[in-house]
Coordinates of C-alpha atoms in Angstrom, one line a residue:
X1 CA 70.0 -0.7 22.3
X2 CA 69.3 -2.0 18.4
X3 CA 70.2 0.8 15.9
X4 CA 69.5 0.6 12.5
X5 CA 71.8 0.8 9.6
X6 CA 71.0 4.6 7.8
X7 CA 71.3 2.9 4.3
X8 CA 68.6 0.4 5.2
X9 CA 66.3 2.7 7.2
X10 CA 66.6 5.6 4.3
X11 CA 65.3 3.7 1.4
X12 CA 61.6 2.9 3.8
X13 CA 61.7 6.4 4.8
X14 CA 61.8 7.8 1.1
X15 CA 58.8 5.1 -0.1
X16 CA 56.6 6.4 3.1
X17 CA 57.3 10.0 2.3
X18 CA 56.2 9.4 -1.3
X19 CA 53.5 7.6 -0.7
X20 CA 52.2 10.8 1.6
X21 CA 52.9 13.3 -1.0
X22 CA 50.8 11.2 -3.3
X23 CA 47.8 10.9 -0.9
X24 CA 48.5 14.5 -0.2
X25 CA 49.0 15.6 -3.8
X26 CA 45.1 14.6 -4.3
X27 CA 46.2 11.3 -6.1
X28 CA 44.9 9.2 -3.3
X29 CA 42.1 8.0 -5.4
X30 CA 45.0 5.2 -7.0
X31 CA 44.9 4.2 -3.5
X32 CA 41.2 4.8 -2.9
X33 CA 38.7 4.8 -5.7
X34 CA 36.0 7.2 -5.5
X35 CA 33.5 4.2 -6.9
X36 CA 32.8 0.7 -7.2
X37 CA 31.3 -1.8 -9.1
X38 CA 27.6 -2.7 -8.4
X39 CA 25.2 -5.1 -9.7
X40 CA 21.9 -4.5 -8.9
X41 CA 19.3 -7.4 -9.0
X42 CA 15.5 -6.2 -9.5
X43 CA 13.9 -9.7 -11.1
X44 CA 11.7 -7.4 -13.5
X45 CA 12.6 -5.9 -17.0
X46 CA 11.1 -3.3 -16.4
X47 CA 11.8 -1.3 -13.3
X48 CA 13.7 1.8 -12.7
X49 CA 16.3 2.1 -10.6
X50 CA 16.9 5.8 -8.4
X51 CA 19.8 6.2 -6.4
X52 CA 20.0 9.6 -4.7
X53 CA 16.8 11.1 -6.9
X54 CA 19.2 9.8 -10.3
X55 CA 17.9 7.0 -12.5
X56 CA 20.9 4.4 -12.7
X57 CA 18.9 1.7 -15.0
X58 CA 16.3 -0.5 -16.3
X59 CA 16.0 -3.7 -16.1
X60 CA 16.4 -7.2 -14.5
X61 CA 20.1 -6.6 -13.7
X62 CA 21.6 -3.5 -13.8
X63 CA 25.5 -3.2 -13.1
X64 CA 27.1 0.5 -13.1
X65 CA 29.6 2.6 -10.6
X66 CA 28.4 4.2 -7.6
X67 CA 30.4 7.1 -6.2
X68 CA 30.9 5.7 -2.6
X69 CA 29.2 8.3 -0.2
X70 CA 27.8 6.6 2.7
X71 CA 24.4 5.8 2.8
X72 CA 22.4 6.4 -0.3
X73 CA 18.7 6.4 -0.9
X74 CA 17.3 3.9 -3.6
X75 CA 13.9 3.9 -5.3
X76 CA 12.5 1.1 -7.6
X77 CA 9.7 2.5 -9.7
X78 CA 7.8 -0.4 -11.8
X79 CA 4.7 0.0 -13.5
X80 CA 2.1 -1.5 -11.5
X81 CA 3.5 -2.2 -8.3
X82 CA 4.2 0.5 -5.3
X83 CA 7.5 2.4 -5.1
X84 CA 10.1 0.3 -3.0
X85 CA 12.4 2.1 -0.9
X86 CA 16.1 0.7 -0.5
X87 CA 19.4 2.2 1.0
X88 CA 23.0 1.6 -0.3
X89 CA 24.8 0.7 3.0
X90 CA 28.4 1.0 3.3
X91 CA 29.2 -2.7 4.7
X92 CA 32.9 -3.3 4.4
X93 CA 36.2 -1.4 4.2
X94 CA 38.1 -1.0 1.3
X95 CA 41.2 -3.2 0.3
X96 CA 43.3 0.1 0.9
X97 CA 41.6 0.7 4.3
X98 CA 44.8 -0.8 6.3
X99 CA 47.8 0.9 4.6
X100 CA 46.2 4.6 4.4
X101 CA 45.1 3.8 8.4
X102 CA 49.1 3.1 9.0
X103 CA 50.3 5.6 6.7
X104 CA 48.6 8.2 9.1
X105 CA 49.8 6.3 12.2
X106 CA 53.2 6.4 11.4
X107 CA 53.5 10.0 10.3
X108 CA 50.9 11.2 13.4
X109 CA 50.0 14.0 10.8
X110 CA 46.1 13.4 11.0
X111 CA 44.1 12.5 14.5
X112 CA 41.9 10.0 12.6
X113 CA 40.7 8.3 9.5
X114 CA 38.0 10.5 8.7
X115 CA 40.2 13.6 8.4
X116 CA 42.6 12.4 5.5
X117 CA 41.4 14.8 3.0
X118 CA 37.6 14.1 3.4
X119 CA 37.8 10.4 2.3
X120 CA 36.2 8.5 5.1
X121 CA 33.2 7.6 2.8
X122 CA 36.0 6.0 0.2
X123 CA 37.2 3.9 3.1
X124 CA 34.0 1.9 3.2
X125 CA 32.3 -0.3 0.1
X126 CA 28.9 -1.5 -0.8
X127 CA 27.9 -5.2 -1.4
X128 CA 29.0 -5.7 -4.5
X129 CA 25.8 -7.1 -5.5
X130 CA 22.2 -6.0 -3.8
X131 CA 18.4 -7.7 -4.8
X132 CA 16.0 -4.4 -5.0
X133 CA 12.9 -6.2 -6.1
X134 CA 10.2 -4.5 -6.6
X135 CA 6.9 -3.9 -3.9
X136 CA 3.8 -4.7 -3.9
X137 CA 1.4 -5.6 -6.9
X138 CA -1.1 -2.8 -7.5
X139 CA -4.4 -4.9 -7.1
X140 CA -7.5 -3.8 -8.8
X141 CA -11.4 -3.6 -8.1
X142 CA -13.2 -6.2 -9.5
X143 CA -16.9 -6.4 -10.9
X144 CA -18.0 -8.6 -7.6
X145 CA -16.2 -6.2 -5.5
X146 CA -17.6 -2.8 -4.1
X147 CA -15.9 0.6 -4.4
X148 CA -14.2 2.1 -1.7
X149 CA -14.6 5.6 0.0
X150 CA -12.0 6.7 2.1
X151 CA -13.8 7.9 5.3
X152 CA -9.9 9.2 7.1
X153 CA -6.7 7.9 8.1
X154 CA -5.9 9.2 11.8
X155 CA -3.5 9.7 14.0
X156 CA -5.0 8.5 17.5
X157 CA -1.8 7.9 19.9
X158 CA -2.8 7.3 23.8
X159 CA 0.2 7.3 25.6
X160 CA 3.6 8.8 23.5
X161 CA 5.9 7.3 26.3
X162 CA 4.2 4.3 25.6
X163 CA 3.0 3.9 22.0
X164 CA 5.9 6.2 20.2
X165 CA 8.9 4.0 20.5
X166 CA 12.8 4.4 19.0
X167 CA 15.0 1.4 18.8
X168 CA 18.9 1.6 18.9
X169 CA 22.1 -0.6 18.3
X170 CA 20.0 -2.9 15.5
X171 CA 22.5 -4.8 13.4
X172 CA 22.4 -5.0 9.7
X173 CA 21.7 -8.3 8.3
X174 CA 21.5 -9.9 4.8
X175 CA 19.5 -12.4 5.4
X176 CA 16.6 -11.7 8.3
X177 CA 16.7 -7.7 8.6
X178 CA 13.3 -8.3 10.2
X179 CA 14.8 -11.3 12.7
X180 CA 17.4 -8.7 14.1
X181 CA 14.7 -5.8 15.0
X182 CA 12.3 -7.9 16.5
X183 CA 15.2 -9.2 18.6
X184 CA 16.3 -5.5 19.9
X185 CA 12.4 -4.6 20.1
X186 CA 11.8 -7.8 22.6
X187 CA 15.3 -6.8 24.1
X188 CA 14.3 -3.2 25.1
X189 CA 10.9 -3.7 26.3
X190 CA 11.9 -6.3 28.4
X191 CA 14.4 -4.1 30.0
X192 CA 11.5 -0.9 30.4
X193 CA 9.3 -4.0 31.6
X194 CA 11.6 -5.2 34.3
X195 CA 12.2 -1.1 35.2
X196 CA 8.8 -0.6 35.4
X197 CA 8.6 -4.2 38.0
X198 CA 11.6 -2.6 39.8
X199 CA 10.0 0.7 40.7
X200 CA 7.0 -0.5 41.6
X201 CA 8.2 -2.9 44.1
X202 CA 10.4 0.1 45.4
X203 CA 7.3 2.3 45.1
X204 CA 9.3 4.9 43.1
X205 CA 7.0 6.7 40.8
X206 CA 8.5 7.7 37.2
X207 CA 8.7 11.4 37.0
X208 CA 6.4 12.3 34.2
X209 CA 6.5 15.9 33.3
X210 CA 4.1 15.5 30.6
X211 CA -0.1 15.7 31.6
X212 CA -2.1 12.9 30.3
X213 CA -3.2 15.3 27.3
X214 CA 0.3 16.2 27.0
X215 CA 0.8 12.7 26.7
X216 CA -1.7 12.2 23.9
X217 CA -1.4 12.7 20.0
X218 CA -4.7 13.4 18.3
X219 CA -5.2 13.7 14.5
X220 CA -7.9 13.8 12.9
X221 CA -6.8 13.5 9.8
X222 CA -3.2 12.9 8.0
X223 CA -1.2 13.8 4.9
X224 CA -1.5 9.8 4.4
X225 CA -5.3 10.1 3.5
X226 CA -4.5 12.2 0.1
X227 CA -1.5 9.4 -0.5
X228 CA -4.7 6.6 0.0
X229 CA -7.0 7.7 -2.1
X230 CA -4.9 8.3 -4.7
X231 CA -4.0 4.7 -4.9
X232 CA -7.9 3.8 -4.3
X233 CA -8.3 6.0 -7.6
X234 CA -5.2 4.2 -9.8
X235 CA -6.7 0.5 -9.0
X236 CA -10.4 1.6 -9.8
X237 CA -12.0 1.2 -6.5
X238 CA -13.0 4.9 -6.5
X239 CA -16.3 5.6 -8.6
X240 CA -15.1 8.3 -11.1
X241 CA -18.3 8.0 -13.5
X242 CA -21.3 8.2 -10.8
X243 CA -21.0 11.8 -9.0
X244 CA -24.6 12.4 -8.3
X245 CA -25.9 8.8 -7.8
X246 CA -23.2 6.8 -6.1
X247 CA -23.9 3.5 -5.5
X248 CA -24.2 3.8 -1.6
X249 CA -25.5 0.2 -0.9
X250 CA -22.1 -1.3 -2.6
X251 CA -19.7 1.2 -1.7
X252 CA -17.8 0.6 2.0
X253 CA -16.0 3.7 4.1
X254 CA -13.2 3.1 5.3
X255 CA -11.3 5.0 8.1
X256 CA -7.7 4.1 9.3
X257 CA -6.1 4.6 12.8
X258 CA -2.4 4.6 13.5
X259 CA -2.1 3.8 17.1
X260 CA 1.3 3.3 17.5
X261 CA 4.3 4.3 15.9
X262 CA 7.6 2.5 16.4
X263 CA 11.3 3.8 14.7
X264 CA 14.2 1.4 14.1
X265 CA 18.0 2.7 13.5
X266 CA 19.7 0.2 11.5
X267 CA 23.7 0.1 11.8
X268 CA 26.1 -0.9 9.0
X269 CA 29.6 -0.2 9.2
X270 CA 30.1 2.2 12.2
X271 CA 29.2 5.5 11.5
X272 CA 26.3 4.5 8.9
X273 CA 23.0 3.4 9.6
X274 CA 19.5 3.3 8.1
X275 CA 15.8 3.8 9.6
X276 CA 13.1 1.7 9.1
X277 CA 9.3 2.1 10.6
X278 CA 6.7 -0.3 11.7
X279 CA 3.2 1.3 12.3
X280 CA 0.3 -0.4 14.1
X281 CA -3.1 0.7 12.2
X282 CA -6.9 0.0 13.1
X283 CA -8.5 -0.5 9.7
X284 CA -12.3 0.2 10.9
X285 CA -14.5 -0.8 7.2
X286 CA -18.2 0.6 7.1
X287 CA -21.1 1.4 5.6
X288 CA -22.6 4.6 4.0
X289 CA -24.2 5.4 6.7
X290 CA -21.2 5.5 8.4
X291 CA -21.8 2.5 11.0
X292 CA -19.2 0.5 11.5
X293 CA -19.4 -3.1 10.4
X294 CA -16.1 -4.9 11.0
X295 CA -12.2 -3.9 11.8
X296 CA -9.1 -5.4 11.4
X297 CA -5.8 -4.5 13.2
X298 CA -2.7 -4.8 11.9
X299 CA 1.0 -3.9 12.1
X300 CA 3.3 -3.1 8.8
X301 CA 6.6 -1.9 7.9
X302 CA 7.9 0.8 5.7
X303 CA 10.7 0.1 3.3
X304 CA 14.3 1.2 3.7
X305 CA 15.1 5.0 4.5
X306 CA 18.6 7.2 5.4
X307 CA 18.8 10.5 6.8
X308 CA 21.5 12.4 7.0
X309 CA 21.6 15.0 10.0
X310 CA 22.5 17.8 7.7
X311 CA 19.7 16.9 5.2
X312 CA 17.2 20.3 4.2
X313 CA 14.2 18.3 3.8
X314 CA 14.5 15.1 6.5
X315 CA 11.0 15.9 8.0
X316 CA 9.4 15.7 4.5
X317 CA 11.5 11.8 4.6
X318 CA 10.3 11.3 7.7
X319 CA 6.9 11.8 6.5
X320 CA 7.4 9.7 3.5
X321 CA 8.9 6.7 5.7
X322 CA 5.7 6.5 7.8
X323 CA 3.8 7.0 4.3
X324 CA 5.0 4.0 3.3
X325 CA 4.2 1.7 6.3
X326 CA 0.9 3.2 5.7
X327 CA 0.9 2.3 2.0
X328 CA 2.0 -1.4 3.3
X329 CA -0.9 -1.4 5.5
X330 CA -3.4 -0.9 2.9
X331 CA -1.6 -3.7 0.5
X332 CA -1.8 -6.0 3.5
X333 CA -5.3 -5.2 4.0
X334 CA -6.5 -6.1 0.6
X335 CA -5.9 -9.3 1.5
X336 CA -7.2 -9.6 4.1
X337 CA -10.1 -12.6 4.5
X338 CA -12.5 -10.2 6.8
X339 CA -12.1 -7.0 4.6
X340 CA -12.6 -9.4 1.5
X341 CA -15.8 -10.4 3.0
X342 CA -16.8 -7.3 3.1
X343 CA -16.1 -6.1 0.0
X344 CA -18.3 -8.6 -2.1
X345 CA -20.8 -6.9 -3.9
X346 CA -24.7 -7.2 -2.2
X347 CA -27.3 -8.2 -4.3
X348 CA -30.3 -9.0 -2.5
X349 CA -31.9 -5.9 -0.9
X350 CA -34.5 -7.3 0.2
X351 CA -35.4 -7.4 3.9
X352 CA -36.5 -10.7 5.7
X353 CA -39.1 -9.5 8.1
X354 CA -42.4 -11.4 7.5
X355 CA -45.5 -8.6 6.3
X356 CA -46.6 -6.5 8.5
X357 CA -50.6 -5.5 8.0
X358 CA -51.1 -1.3 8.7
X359 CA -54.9 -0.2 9.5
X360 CA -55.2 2.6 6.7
X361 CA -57.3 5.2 8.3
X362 CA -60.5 7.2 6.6
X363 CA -58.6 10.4 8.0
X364 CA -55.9 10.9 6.0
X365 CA -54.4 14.5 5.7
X366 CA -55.7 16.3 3.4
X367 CA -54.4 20.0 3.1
X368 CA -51.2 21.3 4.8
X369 CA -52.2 22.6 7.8
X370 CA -53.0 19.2 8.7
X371 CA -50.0 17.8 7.6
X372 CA -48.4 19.3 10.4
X373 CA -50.1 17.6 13.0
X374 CA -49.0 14.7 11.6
X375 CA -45.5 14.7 11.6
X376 CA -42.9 14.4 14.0
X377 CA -39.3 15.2 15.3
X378 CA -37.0 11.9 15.7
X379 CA -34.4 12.9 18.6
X380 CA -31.5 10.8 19.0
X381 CA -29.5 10.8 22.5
X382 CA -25.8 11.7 20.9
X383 CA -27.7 15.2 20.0
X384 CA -28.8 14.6 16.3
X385 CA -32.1 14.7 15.0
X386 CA -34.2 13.8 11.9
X387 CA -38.2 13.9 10.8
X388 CA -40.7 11.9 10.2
X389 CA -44.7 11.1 9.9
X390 CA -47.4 9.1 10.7
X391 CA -48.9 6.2 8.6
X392 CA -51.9 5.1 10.5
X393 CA -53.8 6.4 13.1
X394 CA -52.4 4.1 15.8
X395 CA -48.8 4.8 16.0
X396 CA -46.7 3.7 12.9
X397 CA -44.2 6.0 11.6
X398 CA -41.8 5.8 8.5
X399 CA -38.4 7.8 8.5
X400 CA -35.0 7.2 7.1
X401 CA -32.9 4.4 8.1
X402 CA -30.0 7.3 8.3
X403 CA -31.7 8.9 10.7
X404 CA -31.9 6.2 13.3
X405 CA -28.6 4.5 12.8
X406 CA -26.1 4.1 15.3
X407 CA -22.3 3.9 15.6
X408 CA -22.4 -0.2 14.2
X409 CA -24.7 -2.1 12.2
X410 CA -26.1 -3.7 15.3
X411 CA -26.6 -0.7 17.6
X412 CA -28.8 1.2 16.9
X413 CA -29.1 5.3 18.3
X414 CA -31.1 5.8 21.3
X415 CA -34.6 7.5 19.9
X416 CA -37.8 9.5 21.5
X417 CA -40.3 10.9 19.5
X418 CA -40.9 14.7 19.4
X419 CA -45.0 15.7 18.5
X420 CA -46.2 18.6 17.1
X421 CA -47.8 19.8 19.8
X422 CA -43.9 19.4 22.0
X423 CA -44.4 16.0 23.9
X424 CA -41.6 13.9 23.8
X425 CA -42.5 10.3 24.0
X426 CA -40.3 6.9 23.7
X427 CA -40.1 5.1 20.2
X428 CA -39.9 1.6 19.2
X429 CA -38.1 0.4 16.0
X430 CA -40.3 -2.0 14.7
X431 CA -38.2 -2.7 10.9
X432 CA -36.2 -1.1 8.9
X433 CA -34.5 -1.9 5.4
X434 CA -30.9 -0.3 5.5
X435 CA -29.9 -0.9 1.5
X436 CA -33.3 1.0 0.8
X437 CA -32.8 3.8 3.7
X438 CA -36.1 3.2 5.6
X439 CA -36.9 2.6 8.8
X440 CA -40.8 2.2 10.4
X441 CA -41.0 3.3 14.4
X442 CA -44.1 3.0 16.5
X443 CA -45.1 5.4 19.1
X444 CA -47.9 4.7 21.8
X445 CA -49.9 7.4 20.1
X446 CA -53.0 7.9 18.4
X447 CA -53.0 10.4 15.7
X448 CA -56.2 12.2 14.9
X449 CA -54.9 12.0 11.1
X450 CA -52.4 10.4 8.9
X451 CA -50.5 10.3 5.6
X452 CA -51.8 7.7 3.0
X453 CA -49.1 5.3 2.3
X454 CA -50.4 3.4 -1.1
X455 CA -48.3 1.3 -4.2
X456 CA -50.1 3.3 -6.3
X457 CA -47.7 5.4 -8.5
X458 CA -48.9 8.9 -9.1
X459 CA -46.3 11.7 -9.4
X460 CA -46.3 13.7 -12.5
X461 CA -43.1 15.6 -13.5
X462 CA -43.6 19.7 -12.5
X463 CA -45.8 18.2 -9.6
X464 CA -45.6 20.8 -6.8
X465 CA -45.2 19.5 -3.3
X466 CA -44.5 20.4 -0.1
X467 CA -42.6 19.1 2.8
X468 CA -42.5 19.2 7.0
X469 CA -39.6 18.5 8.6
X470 CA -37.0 19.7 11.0
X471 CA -34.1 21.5 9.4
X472 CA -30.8 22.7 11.5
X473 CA -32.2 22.5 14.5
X474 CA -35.3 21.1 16.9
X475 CA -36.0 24.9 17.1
X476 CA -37.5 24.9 14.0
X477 CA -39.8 21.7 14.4
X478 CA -42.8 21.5 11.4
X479 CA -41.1 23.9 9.4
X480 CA -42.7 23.5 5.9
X481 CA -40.9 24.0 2.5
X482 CA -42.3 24.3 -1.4
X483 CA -41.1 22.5 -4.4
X484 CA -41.7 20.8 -7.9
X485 CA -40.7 17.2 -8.5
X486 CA -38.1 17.6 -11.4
X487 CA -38.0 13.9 -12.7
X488 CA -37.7 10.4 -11.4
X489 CA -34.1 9.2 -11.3
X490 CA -33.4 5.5 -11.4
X491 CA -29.8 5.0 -11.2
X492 CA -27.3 1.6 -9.2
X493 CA -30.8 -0.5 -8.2
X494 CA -31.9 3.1 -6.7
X495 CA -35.3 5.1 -7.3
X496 CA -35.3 8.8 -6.6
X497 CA -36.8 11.7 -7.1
X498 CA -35.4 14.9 -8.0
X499 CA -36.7 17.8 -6.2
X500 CA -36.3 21.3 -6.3
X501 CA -37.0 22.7 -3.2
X502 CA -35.2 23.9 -0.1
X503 CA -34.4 21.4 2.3
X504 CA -31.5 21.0 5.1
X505 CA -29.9 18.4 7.3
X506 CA -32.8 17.5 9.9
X507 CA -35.3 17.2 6.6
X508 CA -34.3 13.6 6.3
X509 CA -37.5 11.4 6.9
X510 CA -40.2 14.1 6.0
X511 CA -42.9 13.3 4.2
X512 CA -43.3 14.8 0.8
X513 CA -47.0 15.3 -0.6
X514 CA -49.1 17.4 -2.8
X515 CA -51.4 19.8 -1.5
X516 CA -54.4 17.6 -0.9
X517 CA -52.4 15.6 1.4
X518 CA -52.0 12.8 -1.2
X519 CA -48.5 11.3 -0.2
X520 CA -45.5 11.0 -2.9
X521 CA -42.5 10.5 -1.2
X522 CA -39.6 10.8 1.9
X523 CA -37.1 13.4 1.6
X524 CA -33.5 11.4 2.3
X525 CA -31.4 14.0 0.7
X526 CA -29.6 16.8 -1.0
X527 CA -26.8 17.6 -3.3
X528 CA -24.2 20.0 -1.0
X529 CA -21.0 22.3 -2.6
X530 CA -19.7 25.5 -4.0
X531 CA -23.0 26.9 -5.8
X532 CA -24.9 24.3 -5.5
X533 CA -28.3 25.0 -3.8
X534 CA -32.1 23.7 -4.0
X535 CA -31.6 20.0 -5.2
X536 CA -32.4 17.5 -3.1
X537 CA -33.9 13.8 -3.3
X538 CA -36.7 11.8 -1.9
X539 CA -37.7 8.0 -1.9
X540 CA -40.7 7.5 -4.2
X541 CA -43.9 6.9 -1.6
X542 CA -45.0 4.0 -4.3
X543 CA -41.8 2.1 -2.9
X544 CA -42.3 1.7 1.1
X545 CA -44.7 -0.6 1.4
X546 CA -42.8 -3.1 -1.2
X547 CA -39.4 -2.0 0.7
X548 CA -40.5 -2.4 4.2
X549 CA -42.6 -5.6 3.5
X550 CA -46.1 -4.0 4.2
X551 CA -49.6 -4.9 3.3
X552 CA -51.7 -1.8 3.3
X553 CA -55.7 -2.4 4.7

């Protein structure tokens, strides 16, 4: 057997001696530096740079040292874009990586790297240089475009097992992050899908201990809807100066859906890793009346996010992660060709039904008891209901178009006609005029009386009038309520007038008329809140016939 001369062997043992009193002395960082040089490349002067909830810079470029500890959170805040979220991801060891790793080998003092004096994070570096641009471009309303009320963004998941998905083992990349999880996604599925294939072939069921409403996630509405409108608000396409008279006829709903949810854990160096989200969201846009008139479906990322297991607030991360595929979703549908169609402004509100002649009759009402008699109950088949009243003598009714609208602009709800005396008959929609609210029905009916419907304008201000309608409930059929007309209100290519009376949902399509009968108007609505009570709104009667295209004999 080899031995080895004692004066040659000594002189190695003394250098690996000192060299462990040094790293055990807490002089290690000569060896291993607690930070390293960054540069940071943004492309805009003047965006701020947050690592770990700390402002690093400003700027195009900025270069600093980062105290290596693992994965860190970065922000870049620039006026008029969204907040982009990046990680700092340890990607490479350290130059001094190999000699500590031997140092501890040969001295078998310490089971493993990460237990030499708590500087496993040291052991790893950042890319020395890391692009952080920032997100997307705030865009803002313009004058042809309408404003935006956000109806609800919802959580809607059918099947978790299905829908709710995690995806492991993802490699980091530089160049194609997106590449790289599309490629595990594909990978996985197809492995569930040929599982799925597999057992059914054996006729093995899955054992499911979850019930098909277990397996269900239902939201009506999110945290995400406050985070929405807030950016709807910043970019103008919330109407802050119209409280009272909104403009209805250009102002779209919109409702979001998130039907499935997907998570995907992102390794760098082993030990570190990152998450990333992709969302899939049913953007359903509509009308004030709350109809749906197109939808688009899309999926979208979030930016970058790390979680660290012993982190206090992770859930509130988690939350913000899915925020942000959210917020992506709305950027993405902004430009979006469909929802861009829909959001140009309307300007003809005009309807294109040719003029329809109505038989005025020689028995009009003419006190309120008769009035009565001649209005009606509008039922609709999901369990809502609304008023209305007669126009001639052989069946023609006028109501609101609100009342008779269905779940899309071209579906209309399913209607019979309640009389005054209880009959319930079936109703035809002859025309309506949606940007005006109006809708005329016809029963086969004949009334012994009807209300006058004339061009002639004749409301005074401090007029008192009454109303019949159907408030709360079909109960209360023909209920009448007493009011003064306040003032005429002409506000967003809109005519109204104010009342001051008591009126409820179920009023909507009543007719409003002095005491001799003579007809002024259609009660459409009221203002609702915290101590707000006995102001509510009717269509001027002088309007109909020009809104609904009507010749009056």
């Amino acid at each position: 057997m080899m031995k080895f001369n004692s004066t040659f062997t000594q002189p190695i043992k003394s250098f690996l001696f000192i060299l462990l009193a040094i790293y055990m002395s807490g002089c290690a960082t000569f060896l291993v530096p607690e930070k390293q040089n960054i540069t940071i490349n943004t492309g805009n002067k003047k965006a701020k740079v947050y690592v770990s909830n700390e402002q690093i810079g400003e700027g195009k470029s900025i270069t600093t040292k980062i105290k290596k500890e693992g994965v860190k959170q970065a922000v870049v805040q620039t006026p008029g874009y969204k907040d982009a979220y990046y990680v700092l991801l340890p990607v490479k060891t350290a130059p001094s990586y190999a000699p500590l790793t031997l140092l501890s080998f040969c001295f078998f003092i310490y089971p493993g790297l990460a237990d030499l004096s708590n500087t496993s994070h040291k052991m790893y570096n950042y890319a020395a240089t890391v692009d952080m641009p920032p997100s997307n471009e705030l865009i803002h309303k313009t004058n042809d475009q309408k404003y935006i009320r956000l109806d609800a963004i919802k959580l809607i998941v059918e099947n978790k097992t299905k829908d709710v998905k995690d995806f492991y083992g993802i490699k980091y990349s530089t160049t194609n992050q997106l590449a790289e999880m599309e490629k595990a996604e594909k990978e996985q599925l197809e492995t569930e899908r040929k599982k799925e294939e597999k057992d059914l072939k054996k006729k093995k069921k899955q054992k499911n201990l979850l019930t098909d409403e277990d397996n269900k996630i239902n939201f009506d509405n999110t945290m995400f809807s406050e985070m929405i409108y807030k950016t709807l608000k910043k970019t103008g396409y919330v109407d802050t100066v119209n409280k009272i008279f909104a403009d209805n006829n250009n102002t779209l709903l919109l409702e979001g859906v998130i039907n499935k949810l997907s998570v995907f854990h992102i390794n760098g160096v082993p030990g570190y890793s990152f998450e990333k989200t992709k969302v899939n969201i049913t953007w359903y846009i509509k009308n004030s009346f709350d109809e749906i008139i197109d939808s688009v479906n899309q999926w979208s990322y979030s930016g970058d996010f790390s979680f660290g297991w012993q982190e206090k607030n992770k859930d509130s991360k988690l939350e913000k992660m899915f925020a942000d595929a959210v917020d992506f979703s709305y950027f993405n549908l902004l430009k979006n060709k469909t929802f861009l169609k829909n959001l140009q402004v309307d300007t003809n509100f005009s309807i294109k039904d040719p003029i329809l002649s109505i038989n005025s009759s020689s028995k009009n009402v003419q006190d309120v008891s008769e009035a009565t008699s001649s209005t009606v109950t509008i039922k609709r088949k999901d369990g809502g209901h609304g008023s209305g009243f007669a126009v001639s003598r052989d069946g023609y009714i006028i109501t609101n178009y609100h009342v008779i609208a269905g779940d899309r602009v071209n579906k209309l709800a399913e209607l019979t006609v309640i009389l005054s005396e209880g009959d319930e008959i079936p109703v035809t929609v002859v025309r309506y005029n949606r940007m005006r609210d109006l809708a005329l029905l016809k029963v086969d009916k004949s009334f012994e009386k009807c209300f006058n419907l004339s061009s002639n304008k004749s409301f005074k201000k401090l007029m008192e009038v009454y109303t019949v309608g159907t408030p709360k409930s079909i109960e209360l059929g023909q209920s009448v309520s007493l009011g003064i007309i306040s003032n005429e209100r002409k506000s967003n290519n809109n005519h109204l007038l104010q009342l001051s009376m008591s009126i409820n949902p179920g009023n909507s399509g009543g007719p409003l008329f002095e005491k001799n009968g003579n007809l002024q108007g259609i009660v459409t609505s009221k203002l609702v809140g915290f101590a707000t009570e006995g102001v509510g709104f009717a269509i001027p009667a002088y309007l109909i016939p020009t809104y609904l295209n009507l010749k009056i004999k």
